[in-house]
Structures are given as C-alpha cells and as structure tokens.
C-alpha cells in the first residue's frame, strides 16, 4: 500500500520536507546530512530575505535531485492537509524530471498520533489529485501516464499505515466511481455495468440483479418505461454490505440514478453537450463506490445500495410523451417529457427500497436536474429531505470533508404543479420555475411509509471540466467521501 524508506534513496529524483510558518523544521532522525542541511538553510534564508511565503517552494539539492519545502500553517481548517497534498502533487507534476520522491513525514509535527493522522490526510489528497483516466489513449502514453512514486521516511511506519487504511478504502471507492463515470457510453451500458458491479462480490458484498423480466413481474414499470427505446436491457441491482452480522438494526439505504446515457428519449436533447449525458449514471456510481469503500474498510454497519440502470434512447419502441405508466407503488404517472427520466427510475427504486429493506433511512443521489446547476453551480449539491435530523447530519458530515451541500425546501404547495389531470402525478412542471424542487417533490411521493429520506441532486457536482483541489478535472467522485463520513460520524 504505502512504501517507506529508512533514509534518502540515492536514486530518487526529489526530496520533500515540511516546515512551519517560520520555516523551522525538525530532523529527529538525522536524515539530513550536514551538507543537505546547509543547502536547505541557505535556501530558507533567501526565501526569508525575499519575504516569500509560498506553500511549496523548491531548489536543486543536486543535479539530479530537487528539494521541496512544504509550509504548514499553524491554524487550519478541516481538509487542509488533504488540499495541501493535492496542491503538492500539482506542484511536482510540472517538473519533467521528477518521477520519484522521498517525503520526510517526521518533520511535520511532534506528536506521533497527530502526525500519522495529518500525514495520512496529506497522502490521501496527493493520491486523489493524481487520478488519471487514460486507458483509451494510445499516443504519448508514457507522458500522460506519468506516475510519481513516493516513499515515506518516518519512524512511525505502523502508526501511519494504520491511519491510512481508512483513507485507502475511501480512495479506492472514489476511484471506482470516477472510472465508472468516465467510461464512454458505448462501453458502459446497463449490461456491462452489471458485470462491473458483480466484481465487488469478492469483497463480501452480496449482489443481486433483477433483469427486465423480473422487474416486469414485480411491476417496476416507471423504471422499465425509460429503457424501452434502448437495445440494452434495463436492470435494478442491489448491493448488500452486512458489516454488523447478527444485528437486528435496520440497514442504511443508498439509492442511485444509473442512466448510462440520457439522450432525452423522444423529447430529444439538443446535440451540443449531449455527450456529457454519459455521466447521468453518476449517482449510481457513487453508491457503488461507497459500497466498495465500506467493504474495504470493513465498516461495522449494515448498508444496502440500490441502483437503477437504464439507457434513455429514442426509437420505435421508446416511451412517448403522454404515455401513462403504473409505478411499483401503484401510483400512475403521466410522462409528459421523456427527458425527465431520472425521477421515473428513482420513483420505482425508492419504493422498492422501502418495501424490501424497511431501512433506517434512504439517501438517493442523482444527476437529476439542469436547474440545480442554475441554482448552486459547481459548488454545492442540492439537498432535499423529509427529515431535519437526517438533513442536519448530512450537512455536518459534508462540511467536514468539504463536499458541500445546501438544503432547499420541499412543501406540499408544490404538489399542485405536478398533479396530472388524468393520472396521479405528471413527471414535469409545466407552470415553470422551481425545477429542482418539483423534481424532489415528485420523488417524495414515492416514499410511501414516511421513511426518513434525503435526496442529493449532484448534477453540478459529478463532473467538472475544470480541475479542483482534489481532482484533476473530469469525474469527481463527489459523494463518496461525504457518505463515508456520515456513516463513520453518526452510524458506526
Ligand atoms: N440528466 C438530466 C439532468 C442534467 C442536466 C444532468 C445537465 C447534468 C447536467 C435530466 O434527466 C434531465 O434531462 N432533466 C431535465 C428535466 C426537465 C425535462 C423537466 C432538465 O433538467 O432539463
Ligand atoms: Zn433527462
Ligand atoms: Zn437524466
């Protein structure tokens, strides 16, 4: 997992050490020879003279080795060390000669427990930022694939390894989510997606797949309607993690929208940016990534993931605007716009989850509305809930890992906007306005037994053309860290 070295490796291309805001560092292990120490001190003296206060600065220790000085603030907030790790990666990535680095952890802080925790966060951020998705590149592969191998110098090897275990599990979950979201839609369709999910059974996750025939028999017609135009079969998959065996505790349930491609169906989307709709399965990918990390870190809880996997295509067999479907709940839905398909998939998945698992709570994740991007942009996911306690815990858990959410209202008065004249409910609001709220209000109608429920609209968060502190741009994996933290802080 992590690799360590007792002293500076002769062949490594770089060396890094932490200093405090006054540029003071500690060398409790005598790692720095007199010669190196002199060079560092001279460099620091120059920095001080120029009154430089940069987070990361560097100089040539020798012809073949660079030295990086990472400045650590005295006062910091949550996720500071993760972001420091991320920005450190960005910094060294730009040096063409650097492919291996020794990082001197013990220069960070004095207390060994604190050091192990903070350093694990630093490495976690470094790893998250170093993610790449380049399996389809055939040209310049070495250049793009450039991986920076790091070795850790520390006398607290065991302590750091123990601390990092948790972060390793989360990282694997985040990377799986990013991989799934990044795959092109001709590769990841409901059929191949099921195969990917099944691979998780080797971690002890119990996986059950429901195919079209079974879903039809059960009556999940709202979900099935979305897939009618596709040559690929639709599926519902359940992933059960029983980390608290023998306990009678109700499971925690996580439901994800898995529209592998959203053309809009007969209510076809415009061509420009339609390719982005490959990430309309991101909600489901977060659920799958979350379950992977729960299994890897052997979380002591019972959790279940439920994903509805479909492809929304036009075609001779496709659902039409005006069609009425009978959902799994028994309620009838008038499909006025086939592009408002996520809520149809989730409606059945939510009722199914409630009926089959009677969970403690349900949290669903979906790239549900373009309107949430208008409201919150790429900074906050929309949060909707029928339960203040659940909502508050999600809000707090999200702040701690800097995956931010903002609560928007649900209210019965919005119901009139989605009451259908000839069915129980219609799938869009023709009066206009409150696009994300009416979508959430629609979902709420399919929570039949008043189960505490929260809906995260992640349309603005799942994918970003721009890089951010902890991702290189592209699929973000937003939600995996948030939900892991929610479980760790409130339910384990
Ligand atoms: N998958 C889209 C929402 C979306 C838009 C996600 C942009 C990510 C980026 C969803 O299925 C959709 O098409 N929603 C419509 C709803 C409308 C027809 C009521 C929308 O937001 O325009
Ligand atoms: Zn759509
Ligand atoms: Zn969609």
Short mmCIF file of C-alpha atoms and ligand atoms in Angstrom, two decimals:
data_model
loop_
_atom_site.label_atom_id
_atom_site.label_comp_id
_atom_site.label_asym_id
_atom_site.label_seq_id
_atom_site.Cartn_x
_atom_site.Cartn_y
_atom_site.Cartn_z
CA UNK A 1 0.00 0.00 0.00
CA UNK A 2 2.33 2.72 1.23
CA UNK A 3 6.04 2.35 0.76
CA UNK A 4 8.68 3.51 3.18
CA UNK A 5 12.41 4.05 3.08
CA UNK A 6 14.69 4.33 6.12
CA UNK A 7 16.73 7.15 4.62
CA UNK A 8 17.03 9.25 1.50
CA UNK A 9 17.17 6.93 -1.52
CA UNK A 10 20.19 7.75 -3.71
CA UNK A 11 18.17 7.41 -6.92
CA UNK A 12 15.04 9.36 -6.03
CA UNK A 13 14.54 12.48 -8.14
CA UNK A 14 13.22 14.61 -5.29
CA UNK A 15 13.00 15.07 -1.56
CA UNK A 16 10.34 16.90 0.43
CA UNK A 17 10.13 18.16 3.96
CA UNK A 18 7.61 20.14 5.99
CA UNK A 19 8.36 23.41 7.70
CA UNK A 20 6.19 25.59 9.94
CA UNK A 21 5.20 29.17 9.18
CA UNK A 22 8.56 30.32 10.49
CA UNK A 23 10.39 27.90 8.21
CA UNK A 24 11.51 25.84 11.17
CA UNK A 25 11.83 22.08 10.69
CA UNK A 26 12.79 19.14 12.80
CA UNK A 27 15.18 16.37 11.91
CA UNK A 28 14.71 13.86 14.67
CA UNK A 29 16.25 11.03 12.71
CA UNK A 30 19.36 12.61 11.33
CA UNK A 31 18.10 12.12 7.79
CA UNK A 32 19.67 15.34 6.67
CA UNK A 33 23.44 15.25 6.31
CA UNK A 34 25.33 18.41 7.20
CA UNK A 35 25.70 19.16 3.51
CA UNK A 36 21.97 18.90 2.80
CA UNK A 37 21.11 20.85 5.93
CA UNK A 38 23.40 23.68 4.88
CA UNK A 39 21.80 23.87 1.46
CA UNK A 40 18.30 23.91 2.93
CA UNK A 41 19.22 26.59 5.45
CA UNK A 42 20.75 28.77 2.77
CA UNK A 43 17.66 28.42 0.60
CA UNK A 44 15.37 29.26 3.51
CA UNK A 45 17.49 32.26 4.35
CA UNK A 46 16.96 33.56 0.81
CA UNK A 47 13.24 32.94 0.97
CA UNK A 48 13.04 34.86 4.21
CA UNK A 49 15.07 37.70 2.77
CA UNK A 50 12.65 37.98 -0.14
CA UNK A 51 9.77 37.68 2.31
CA UNK A 52 8.39 34.77 0.30
CA UNK A 53 5.56 32.86 1.92
CA UNK A 54 4.72 30.22 -0.57
CA UNK A 55 3.01 26.97 0.27
CA UNK A 56 5.52 24.97 -1.74
CA UNK A 57 8.95 26.15 -2.85
CA UNK A 58 11.86 24.23 -4.32
CA UNK A 59 15.54 24.28 -5.23
CA UNK A 60 18.13 21.89 -6.67
CA UNK A 61 19.71 19.80 -3.99
CA UNK A 62 21.99 18.30 -6.62
CA UNK A 63 21.94 17.94 -10.38
CA UNK A 64 19.55 15.02 -10.17
CA UNK A 65 17.59 15.81 -7.02
CA UNK A 66 15.17 18.60 -6.23
CA UNK A 67 14.23 19.60 -2.72
CA UNK A 68 10.70 20.77 -1.89
CA UNK A 69 9.81 22.77 1.17
CA UNK A 70 6.16 22.47 2.15
CA UNK A 71 4.94 25.15 4.51
CA UNK A 72 2.30 24.11 7.04
CA UNK A 73 0.02 26.70 8.61
CA UNK A 74 -0.26 26.93 12.38
CA UNK A 75 -4.00 27.30 12.19
CA UNK A 76 -6.02 25.29 9.72
CA UNK A 77 -9.49 24.01 8.97
CA UNK A 78 -10.87 20.59 8.04
CA UNK A 79 -9.38 19.04 4.94
CA UNK A 80 -6.42 21.46 4.97
CA UNK A 81 -3.91 18.61 4.82
CA UNK A 82 -5.77 16.86 2.02
CA UNK A 83 -5.71 20.02 -0.02
CA UNK A 84 -2.08 20.58 0.81
CA UNK A 85 -1.34 17.07 -0.53
CA UNK A 86 -3.34 17.87 -3.65
CA UNK A 87 -1.56 21.12 -4.33
CA UNK A 88 1.80 19.49 -3.63
CA UNK A 89 1.06 16.89 -6.32
CA UNK A 90 0.15 19.65 -8.79
CA UNK A 91 3.38 21.38 -7.94
CA UNK A 92 5.75 18.48 -8.51
CA UNK A 93 3.87 17.08 -11.52
CA UNK A 94 5.03 20.04 -13.57
CA UNK A 95 8.69 19.13 -13.18
CA UNK A 96 9.51 16.83 -16.07
CA UNK A 97 12.47 15.21 -14.34
CA UNK A 98 10.56 14.12 -11.27
CA UNK A 99 9.20 10.59 -11.15
CA UNK A 100 10.12 9.54 -7.62
CA UNK A 101 10.18 11.41 -4.36
CA UNK A 102 11.07 10.77 -0.72
CA UNK A 103 8.78 12.58 1.70
CA UNK A 104 10.05 13.19 5.21
CA UNK A 105 6.92 12.82 7.32
CA UNK A 106 8.50 13.30 10.74
CA UNK A 107 9.27 16.92 10.04
CA UNK A 108 5.53 17.65 10.13
CA UNK A 109 4.57 17.78 13.82
CA UNK A 110 5.88 16.40 17.08
CA UNK A 111 3.01 14.27 18.35
CA UNK A 112 3.17 10.87 16.62
CA UNK A 113 -0.61 10.20 16.62
CA UNK A 114 -1.34 13.61 15.25
CA UNK A 115 1.45 13.28 12.75
CA UNK A 116 0.17 9.93 11.47
CA UNK A 117 -3.34 11.30 11.02
CA UNK A 118 -2.34 14.54 9.32
CA UNK A 119 0.22 12.84 7.11
CA UNK A 120 -2.37 10.24 6.03
CA UNK A 121 -4.66 13.10 5.02
CA UNK A 122 -1.80 14.69 3.10
CA UNK A 123 -1.14 11.46 1.19
CA UNK A 124 -4.88 10.99 0.62
CA UNK A 125 -5.09 14.41 -1.05
CA UNK A 126 -1.95 13.69 -3.06
CA UNK A 127 -3.48 10.43 -4.31
CA UNK A 128 -6.92 11.91 -5.10
CA UNK A 129 -5.32 14.64 -7.16
CA UNK A 130 -3.09 12.18 -9.04
CA UNK A 131 -6.03 10.26 -10.53
CA UNK A 132 -5.91 9.74 -14.29
CA UNK A 133 -8.24 8.09 -16.76
CA UNK A 134 -6.21 7.34 -19.85
CA UNK A 135 -6.91 3.76 -20.80
CA UNK A 136 -8.13 4.87 -24.23
CA UNK A 137 -5.01 6.87 -25.07
CA UNK A 138 -2.66 5.10 -27.41
CA UNK A 139 -0.40 8.05 -28.31
CA UNK A 140 2.12 9.62 -25.93
CA UNK A 141 1.11 7.11 -23.35
CA UNK A 142 4.28 7.33 -21.24
CA UNK A 143 3.98 11.06 -20.95
CA UNK A 144 0.35 11.01 -19.93
CA UNK A 145 0.75 8.00 -17.68
CA UNK A 146 3.50 9.66 -15.72
CA UNK A 147 3.22 8.33 -12.23
CA UNK A 148 5.12 9.76 -9.32
CA UNK A 149 6.32 7.09 -6.93
CA UNK A 150 6.71 8.31 -3.42
CA UNK A 151 8.48 6.78 -0.46
CA UNK A 152 7.87 7.88 3.10
CA UNK A 153 10.60 8.47 5.64
CA UNK A 154 9.20 8.07 9.15
CA UNK A 155 9.82 6.27 12.38
CA UNK A 156 6.05 5.91 12.81
CA UNK A 157 5.53 3.44 9.95
CA UNK A 158 2.96 1.27 11.76
CA UNK A 159 1.03 4.26 13.04
CA UNK A 160 0.86 5.88 9.61
CA UNK A 161 -0.13 2.60 7.97
CA UNK A 162 -2.96 2.12 10.46
CA UNK A 163 -4.23 5.64 9.93
CA UNK A 164 -4.00 5.44 6.17
CA UNK A 165 -6.10 2.25 5.93
CA UNK A 166 -9.33 4.25 6.18
CA UNK A 167 -8.22 6.72 3.51
CA UNK A 168 -7.05 3.94 1.24
CA UNK A 169 -10.53 2.40 1.32
CA UNK A 170 -12.15 5.74 0.54
CA UNK A 171 -9.69 6.41 -2.27
CA UNK A 172 -10.48 3.06 -3.88
CA UNK A 173 -14.19 3.90 -3.69
CA UNK A 174 -13.69 7.37 -5.18
CA UNK A 175 -11.52 5.98 -7.99
CA UNK A 176 -14.08 3.31 -8.85
CA UNK A 177 -16.79 6.00 -9.04
CA UNK A 178 -14.57 8.18 -11.24
CA UNK A 179 -13.71 5.24 -13.51
CA UNK A 180 -17.36 4.29 -13.98
CA UNK A 181 -18.39 7.88 -14.71
CA UNK A 182 -15.50 8.38 -17.15
CA UNK A 183 -16.18 5.27 -19.25
CA UNK A 184 -17.74 6.10 -22.62
CA UNK A 185 -21.38 5.13 -23.05
CA UNK A 186 -20.67 2.51 -25.72
CA UNK A 187 -18.53 0.67 -23.17
CA UNK A 188 -20.58 1.19 -20.04
CA UNK A 189 -24.18 0.27 -20.75
CA UNK A 190 -26.58 -1.33 -18.24
CA UNK A 191 -25.39 -4.81 -19.24
CA UNK A 192 -21.64 -4.18 -18.84
CA UNK A 193 -22.27 -2.04 -15.76
CA UNK A 194 -23.87 -5.04 -14.06
CA UNK A 195 -20.73 -7.06 -14.82
CA UNK A 196 -18.54 -4.39 -13.22
CA UNK A 197 -20.71 -4.32 -10.10
CA UNK A 198 -20.59 -8.10 -9.79
CA UNK A 199 -16.81 -7.91 -9.42
CA UNK A 200 -17.41 -6.45 -5.95
CA UNK A 201 -18.81 -9.73 -4.67
CA UNK A 202 -15.24 -10.87 -3.96
CA UNK A 203 -15.09 -8.20 -1.23
CA UNK A 204 -18.01 -9.79 0.57
CA UNK A 205 -20.76 -7.62 -0.90
CA UNK A 206 -23.90 -9.61 -1.72
CA UNK A 207 -25.09 -8.65 -5.17
CA UNK A 208 -28.45 -9.36 -6.67
CA UNK A 209 -29.52 -8.43 -10.17
CA UNK A 210 -33.09 -8.03 -11.38
CA UNK A 211 -33.45 -8.21 -15.17
CA UNK A 212 -36.31 -6.86 -17.27
CA UNK A 213 -38.38 -9.99 -16.97
CA UNK A 214 -38.17 -9.95 -13.18
CA UNK A 215 -38.77 -6.19 -12.96
CA UNK A 216 -41.85 -6.54 -15.13
CA UNK A 217 -43.19 -9.27 -12.91
CA UNK A 218 -42.62 -7.12 -9.84
CA UNK A 219 -44.22 -4.09 -11.53
CA UNK A 220 -41.39 -1.53 -11.75
CA UNK A 221 -42.97 -0.07 -14.86
CA UNK A 222 -41.81 3.51 -14.33
CA UNK A 223 -38.17 2.36 -14.43
CA UNK A 224 -38.79 -0.01 -17.33
CA UNK A 225 -40.55 2.67 -19.40
CA UNK A 226 -37.33 4.70 -19.58
CA UNK A 227 -35.39 1.83 -21.14
CA UNK A 228 -37.98 0.90 -23.80
CA UNK A 229 -36.19 2.69 -26.63
CA UNK A 230 -32.83 1.09 -25.89
CA UNK A 231 -31.32 -2.02 -27.41
CA UNK A 232 -29.78 -2.67 -23.99
CA UNK A 233 -31.82 -4.33 -21.27
CA UNK A 234 -32.61 -2.39 -18.06
CA UNK A 235 -31.61 -3.63 -14.61
CA UNK A 236 -32.01 -2.98 -10.95
CA UNK A 237 -29.09 -4.13 -8.82
CA UNK A 238 -28.87 -4.42 -5.04
CA UNK A 239 -25.55 -4.46 -3.18
CA UNK A 240 -25.71 -5.56 0.45
CA UNK A 241 -22.91 -4.99 2.94
CA UNK A 242 -23.53 -6.70 6.27
CA UNK A 243 -20.73 -5.44 8.46
CA UNK A 244 -22.77 -5.90 11.62
CA UNK A 245 -23.75 -9.51 11.35
CA UNK A 246 -26.45 -10.82 13.63
CA UNK A 247 -27.67 -7.33 14.45
CA UNK A 248 -31.34 -6.53 14.10
CA UNK A 249 -30.53 -2.94 13.21
CA UNK A 250 -32.29 -1.63 10.13
CA UNK A 251 -29.90 -1.14 7.21
CA UNK A 252 -28.90 2.25 5.82
CA UNK A 253 -30.01 2.51 2.20
CA UNK A 254 -28.38 4.39 -0.67
CA UNK A 255 -30.17 4.66 -4.00
CA UNK A 256 -28.57 5.87 -7.24
CA UNK A 257 -29.75 7.06 -10.64
CA UNK A 258 -27.94 4.99 -13.24
CA UNK A 259 -28.95 6.40 -16.62
CA UNK A 260 -25.98 5.16 -18.66
CA UNK A 261 -26.84 7.64 -21.39
CA UNK A 262 -29.57 10.26 -21.44
CA UNK A 263 -30.46 11.36 -24.97
CA UNK A 264 -33.72 12.74 -23.60
CA UNK A 265 -35.59 9.97 -25.44
CA UNK A 266 -38.36 11.16 -27.78
CA UNK A 267 -38.12 14.55 -26.03
CA UNK A 268 -34.64 14.62 -27.55
CA UNK A 269 -31.92 16.82 -26.11
CA UNK A 270 -30.04 19.28 -28.36
CA UNK A 271 -26.78 17.97 -29.86
CA UNK A 272 -24.48 20.46 -28.16
CA UNK A 273 -23.02 18.89 -24.99
CA UNK A 274 -25.23 15.84 -25.28
CA UNK A 275 -22.04 13.77 -24.86
CA UNK A 276 -21.97 14.91 -21.24
CA UNK A 277 -25.00 12.75 -20.60
CA UNK A 278 -22.73 9.73 -20.26
CA UNK A 279 -22.33 10.87 -16.69
CA UNK A 280 -26.04 10.63 -15.98
CA UNK A 281 -25.22 7.43 -14.11
CA UNK A 282 -23.02 9.24 -11.59
CA UNK A 283 -25.49 8.87 -8.70
CA UNK A 284 -25.38 5.10 -9.08
CA UNK A 285 -21.58 5.18 -9.41
CA UNK A 286 -21.35 6.98 -6.06
CA UNK A 287 -23.47 4.26 -4.47
CA UNK A 288 -21.25 1.55 -5.99
CA UNK A 289 -18.05 3.36 -4.93
CA UNK A 290 -19.44 3.90 -1.44
CA UNK A 291 -20.21 0.21 -1.01
CA UNK A 292 -16.76 -0.73 -2.21
CA UNK A 293 -15.13 1.52 0.39
CA UNK A 294 -17.44 0.25 3.16
CA UNK A 295 -16.40 -3.31 2.34
CA UNK A 296 -12.71 -2.46 2.08
CA UNK A 297 -12.69 -0.73 5.44
CA UNK A 298 -14.95 -3.40 6.91
CA UNK A 299 -17.39 -0.80 8.22
CA UNK A 300 -19.38 -2.09 11.18
CA UNK A 301 -22.79 -1.30 9.78
CA UNK A 302 -25.40 -2.86 7.56
CA UNK A 303 -25.85 -0.92 4.37
CA UNK A 304 -27.52 -1.55 1.08
CA UNK A 305 -27.03 0.11 -2.28
CA UNK A 306 -29.78 0.05 -4.90
CA UNK A 307 -29.10 1.22 -8.44
CA UNK A 308 -31.48 1.51 -11.39
CA UNK A 309 -29.54 1.01 -14.64
CA UNK A 310 -31.14 2.10 -17.89
CA UNK A 311 -30.37 3.86 -21.15
CA UNK A 312 -32.73 6.63 -22.29
CA UNK A 313 -32.90 6.36 -26.10
CA UNK A 314 -35.39 7.33 -28.79
CA UNK A 315 -36.60 4.55 -31.07
CA UNK A 316 -39.61 2.70 -32.40
CA UNK A 317 -40.25 1.08 -29.06
CA UNK A 318 -39.47 4.15 -26.96
CA UNK A 319 -41.86 5.66 -24.46
CA UNK A 320 -43.84 8.65 -25.83
CA UNK A 321 -44.68 11.98 -24.21
CA UNK A 322 -48.22 11.41 -22.99
CA UNK A 323 -47.76 7.79 -22.01
CA UNK A 324 -49.10 6.78 -18.61
CA UNK A 325 -47.23 4.16 -16.57
CA UNK A 326 -48.21 2.41 -13.37
CA UNK A 327 -45.31 2.65 -10.95
CA UNK A 328 -44.24 -0.01 -8.43
CA UNK A 329 -46.03 2.00 -5.72
CA UNK A 330 -49.30 1.63 -7.59
CA UNK A 331 -49.43 5.36 -8.41
CA UNK A 332 -49.88 6.24 -12.07
CA UNK A 333 -47.51 8.68 -13.78
CA UNK A 334 -48.22 10.71 -16.90
CA UNK A 335 -44.90 11.03 -18.73
CA UNK A 336 -45.17 14.48 -20.29
CA UNK A 337 -41.48 14.73 -21.09
CA UNK A 338 -39.31 11.68 -21.65
CA UNK A 339 -36.22 13.71 -20.68
CA UNK A 340 -37.40 13.89 -17.06
CA UNK A 341 -36.47 10.21 -16.82
CA UNK A 342 -34.28 10.12 -13.71
CA UNK A 343 -37.26 10.66 -11.43
CA UNK A 344 -39.07 7.77 -13.12
CA UNK A 345 -36.18 5.42 -12.43
CA UNK A 346 -35.81 6.67 -8.85
CA UNK A 347 -39.55 6.58 -8.13
CA UNK A 348 -39.57 2.80 -8.51
CA UNK A 349 -36.15 2.30 -6.94
CA UNK A 350 -37.22 4.29 -3.84
CA UNK A 351 -40.47 2.42 -3.29
CA UNK A 352 -38.68 -0.88 -3.93
CA UNK A 353 -36.03 0.01 -1.34
CA UNK A 354 -38.58 0.98 1.27
CA UNK A 355 -40.67 -2.16 0.76
CA UNK A 356 -37.84 -4.66 0.55
CA UNK A 357 -35.47 -3.32 3.21
CA UNK A 358 -37.52 -1.15 5.57
CA UNK A 359 -34.31 0.88 6.08
CA UNK A 360 -33.37 3.31 8.84
CA UNK A 361 -33.12 5.97 6.17
CA UNK A 362 -32.82 6.31 2.42
CA UNK A 363 -30.41 8.69 0.73
CA UNK A 364 -30.67 8.93 -3.02
CA UNK A 365 -28.14 10.52 -5.36
CA UNK A 366 -28.88 11.67 -8.87
CA UNK A 367 -27.78 13.99 -11.64
CA UNK A 368 -31.43 14.93 -11.67
CA UNK A 369 -31.90 18.47 -12.95
CA UNK A 370 -30.11 21.10 -15.00
CA UNK A 371 -31.90 23.60 -12.75
CA UNK A 372 -29.72 22.70 -9.75
CA UNK A 373 -26.70 23.92 -11.75
CA UNK A 374 -28.51 27.23 -12.26
CA UNK A 375 -29.10 27.49 -8.50
CA UNK A 376 -25.89 26.18 -6.98
CA UNK A 377 -23.36 25.84 -9.81
CA UNK A 378 -20.39 23.57 -9.25
CA UNK A 379 -20.00 24.34 -5.56
CA UNK A 380 -22.89 22.75 -3.70
CA UNK A 381 -25.09 19.73 -4.29
CA UNK A 382 -28.80 20.30 -3.68
CA UNK A 383 -30.13 18.60 -0.54
CA UNK A 384 -33.82 17.85 -0.02
CA UNK A 385 -35.23 15.91 2.89
CA UNK A 386 -38.39 14.98 4.78
CA UNK A 387 -36.39 14.72 8.00
CA UNK A 388 -34.46 17.51 9.78
CA UNK A 389 -32.23 15.20 11.76
CA UNK A 390 -31.07 13.28 8.70
CA UNK A 391 -30.67 16.51 6.78
CA UNK A 392 -28.58 18.10 9.55
CA UNK A 393 -26.29 15.10 9.84
CA UNK A 394 -25.68 15.13 6.08
CA UNK A 395 -24.96 18.84 6.21
CA UNK A 396 -22.40 18.44 9.00
CA UNK A 397 -20.77 15.37 7.50
CA UNK A 398 -20.43 17.17 4.20
CA UNK A 399 -18.74 20.22 5.69
CA UNK A 400 -16.10 18.09 7.36
CA UNK A 401 -14.91 16.64 4.06
CA UNK A 402 -15.54 19.75 2.02
CA UNK A 403 -18.13 18.10 -0.23
CA UNK A 404 -20.70 20.80 0.29
CA UNK A 405 -24.48 20.53 0.21
CA UNK A 406 -27.18 23.17 0.50
CA UNK A 407 -30.70 22.42 1.62
CA UNK A 408 -33.64 23.53 -0.50
CA UNK A 409 -37.27 23.24 0.54
CA UNK A 410 -39.97 20.70 -0.06
CA UNK A 411 -43.54 21.89 0.51
CA UNK A 412 -46.96 20.44 -0.20
CA UNK A 413 -47.92 23.57 -2.12
CA UNK A 414 -45.54 22.50 -4.89
CA UNK A 415 -47.66 19.38 -5.37
CA UNK A 416 -50.23 21.19 -7.46
CA UNK A 417 -47.55 21.82 -10.08
CA UNK A 418 -47.12 18.10 -10.68
CA UNK A 419 -50.69 16.86 -10.22
CA UNK A 420 -51.79 15.32 -13.50
CA UNK A 421 -55.25 15.88 -14.93
CA UNK A 422 -55.70 12.25 -15.97
CA UNK A 423 -53.16 10.32 -13.83
CA UNK A 424 -51.97 10.61 -10.20
CA UNK A 425 -48.86 12.62 -10.98
CA UNK A 426 -47.06 14.04 -14.02
CA UNK A 427 -43.30 14.00 -14.47
CA UNK A 428 -42.75 17.68 -15.24
CA UNK A 429 -44.00 21.01 -14.02
CA UNK A 430 -45.49 22.95 -16.91
CA UNK A 431 -46.08 26.11 -14.88
CA UNK A 432 -42.33 26.72 -14.88
CA UNK A 433 -39.94 27.54 -12.07
CA UNK A 434 -38.56 25.53 -9.14
CA UNK A 435 -37.26 22.77 -11.45
CA UNK A 436 -35.14 21.01 -8.83
CA UNK A 437 -37.72 21.35 -6.08
CA UNK A 438 -40.58 19.96 -8.12
CA UNK A 439 -38.33 17.04 -9.13
CA UNK A 440 -37.62 16.33 -5.45
CA UNK A 441 -41.29 16.80 -4.59
CA UNK A 442 -42.05 14.21 -7.27
CA UNK A 443 -39.61 11.74 -5.66
CA UNK A 444 -41.14 12.29 -2.24
CA UNK A 445 -44.45 10.91 -3.49
CA UNK A 446 -42.80 7.53 -3.88
CA UNK A 447 -41.66 7.33 -0.26
CA UNK A 448 -44.79 5.59 0.90
CA UNK A 449 -44.07 4.70 4.55
CA UNK A 450 -42.62 8.01 5.77
CA UNK A 451 -39.07 6.58 5.93
CA UNK A 452 -36.53 9.33 6.69
CA UNK A 453 -35.29 10.23 3.24
CA UNK A 454 -32.87 12.66 1.67
CA UNK A 455 -32.24 13.41 -1.98
CA UNK A 456 -28.93 14.80 -3.28
CA UNK A 457 -29.11 16.43 -6.69
CA UNK A 458 -25.49 16.16 -7.86
CA UNK A 459 -25.96 17.31 -11.49
CA UNK A 460 -23.46 20.16 -10.94
CA UNK A 461 -21.01 18.16 -8.86
CA UNK A 462 -20.42 14.82 -10.57
CA UNK A 463 -18.28 16.08 -13.41
CA UNK A 464 -16.22 19.17 -13.96
CA UNK A 465 -14.25 20.27 -16.97
CA UNK A 466 -12.04 22.23 -14.63
CA UNK A 467 -9.60 20.71 -12.19
CA UNK A 468 -10.12 21.32 -8.47
CA UNK A 469 -8.02 20.88 -5.33
CA UNK A 470 -8.61 17.17 -5.07
CA UNK A 471 -9.28 16.09 -8.62
CA UNK A 472 -7.58 16.60 -11.95
CA UNK A 473 -10.80 17.53 -13.80
CA UNK A 474 -13.40 15.13 -15.21
CA UNK A 475 -15.34 12.80 -12.95
CA UNK A 476 -15.08 13.99 -9.34
CA UNK A 477 -16.49 11.10 -7.31
CA UNK A 478 -18.44 13.70 -5.29
CA UNK A 479 -20.47 11.98 -2.58
CA UNK A 480 -18.27 9.01 -1.73
CA UNK A 481 -16.31 10.91 0.91
CA UNK A 482 -19.40 12.66 2.22
CA UNK A 483 -21.38 9.46 2.74
CA UNK A 484 -18.44 7.57 4.22
CA UNK A 485 -18.02 10.40 6.69
CA UNK A 486 -21.74 10.45 7.50
CA UNK A 487 -21.60 6.74 8.28
CA UNK A 488 -18.39 7.00 10.29
CA UNK A 489 -19.53 10.00 12.34
CA UNK A 490 -23.14 9.07 13.01
CA UNK A 491 -23.77 5.38 12.46
CA UNK A 492 -20.75 3.18 13.10
N1 LIG B 1 -29.89 14.18 -16.75
C1 LIG B 1 -30.68 15.36 -16.84
C2 LIG B 1 -30.23 16.45 -15.86
C3 LIG B 1 -28.86 17.04 -16.09
C4 LIG B 1 -28.71 18.18 -16.85
C5 LIG B 1 -27.75 16.48 -15.51
C6 LIG B 1 -27.46 18.73 -17.03
C7 LIG B 1 -26.50 17.03 -15.68
C8 LIG B 1 -26.35 18.16 -16.45
C9 LIG B 1 -32.14 15.04 -16.55
O1 LIG B 1 -32.56 13.77 -16.89
C10 LIG B 1 -32.94 15.99 -17.37
O2 LIG B 1 -32.87 15.91 -18.56
N2 LIG B 1 -33.67 16.88 -16.70
C11 LIG B 1 -34.43 17.87 -17.36
C12 LIG B 1 -35.78 17.93 -16.68
C13 LIG B 1 -36.81 18.72 -17.42
C14 LIG B 1 -37.19 17.99 -18.71
C15 LIG B 1 -38.01 18.88 -16.55
C16 LIG B 1 -33.70 19.20 -17.20
O3 LIG B 1 -33.06 19.43 -16.18
O4 LIG B 1 -33.71 19.97 -18.17
ZN1 LIG B 2 -33.15 13.64 -18.96
ZN1 LIG B 3 -31.07 12.29 -16.87
#
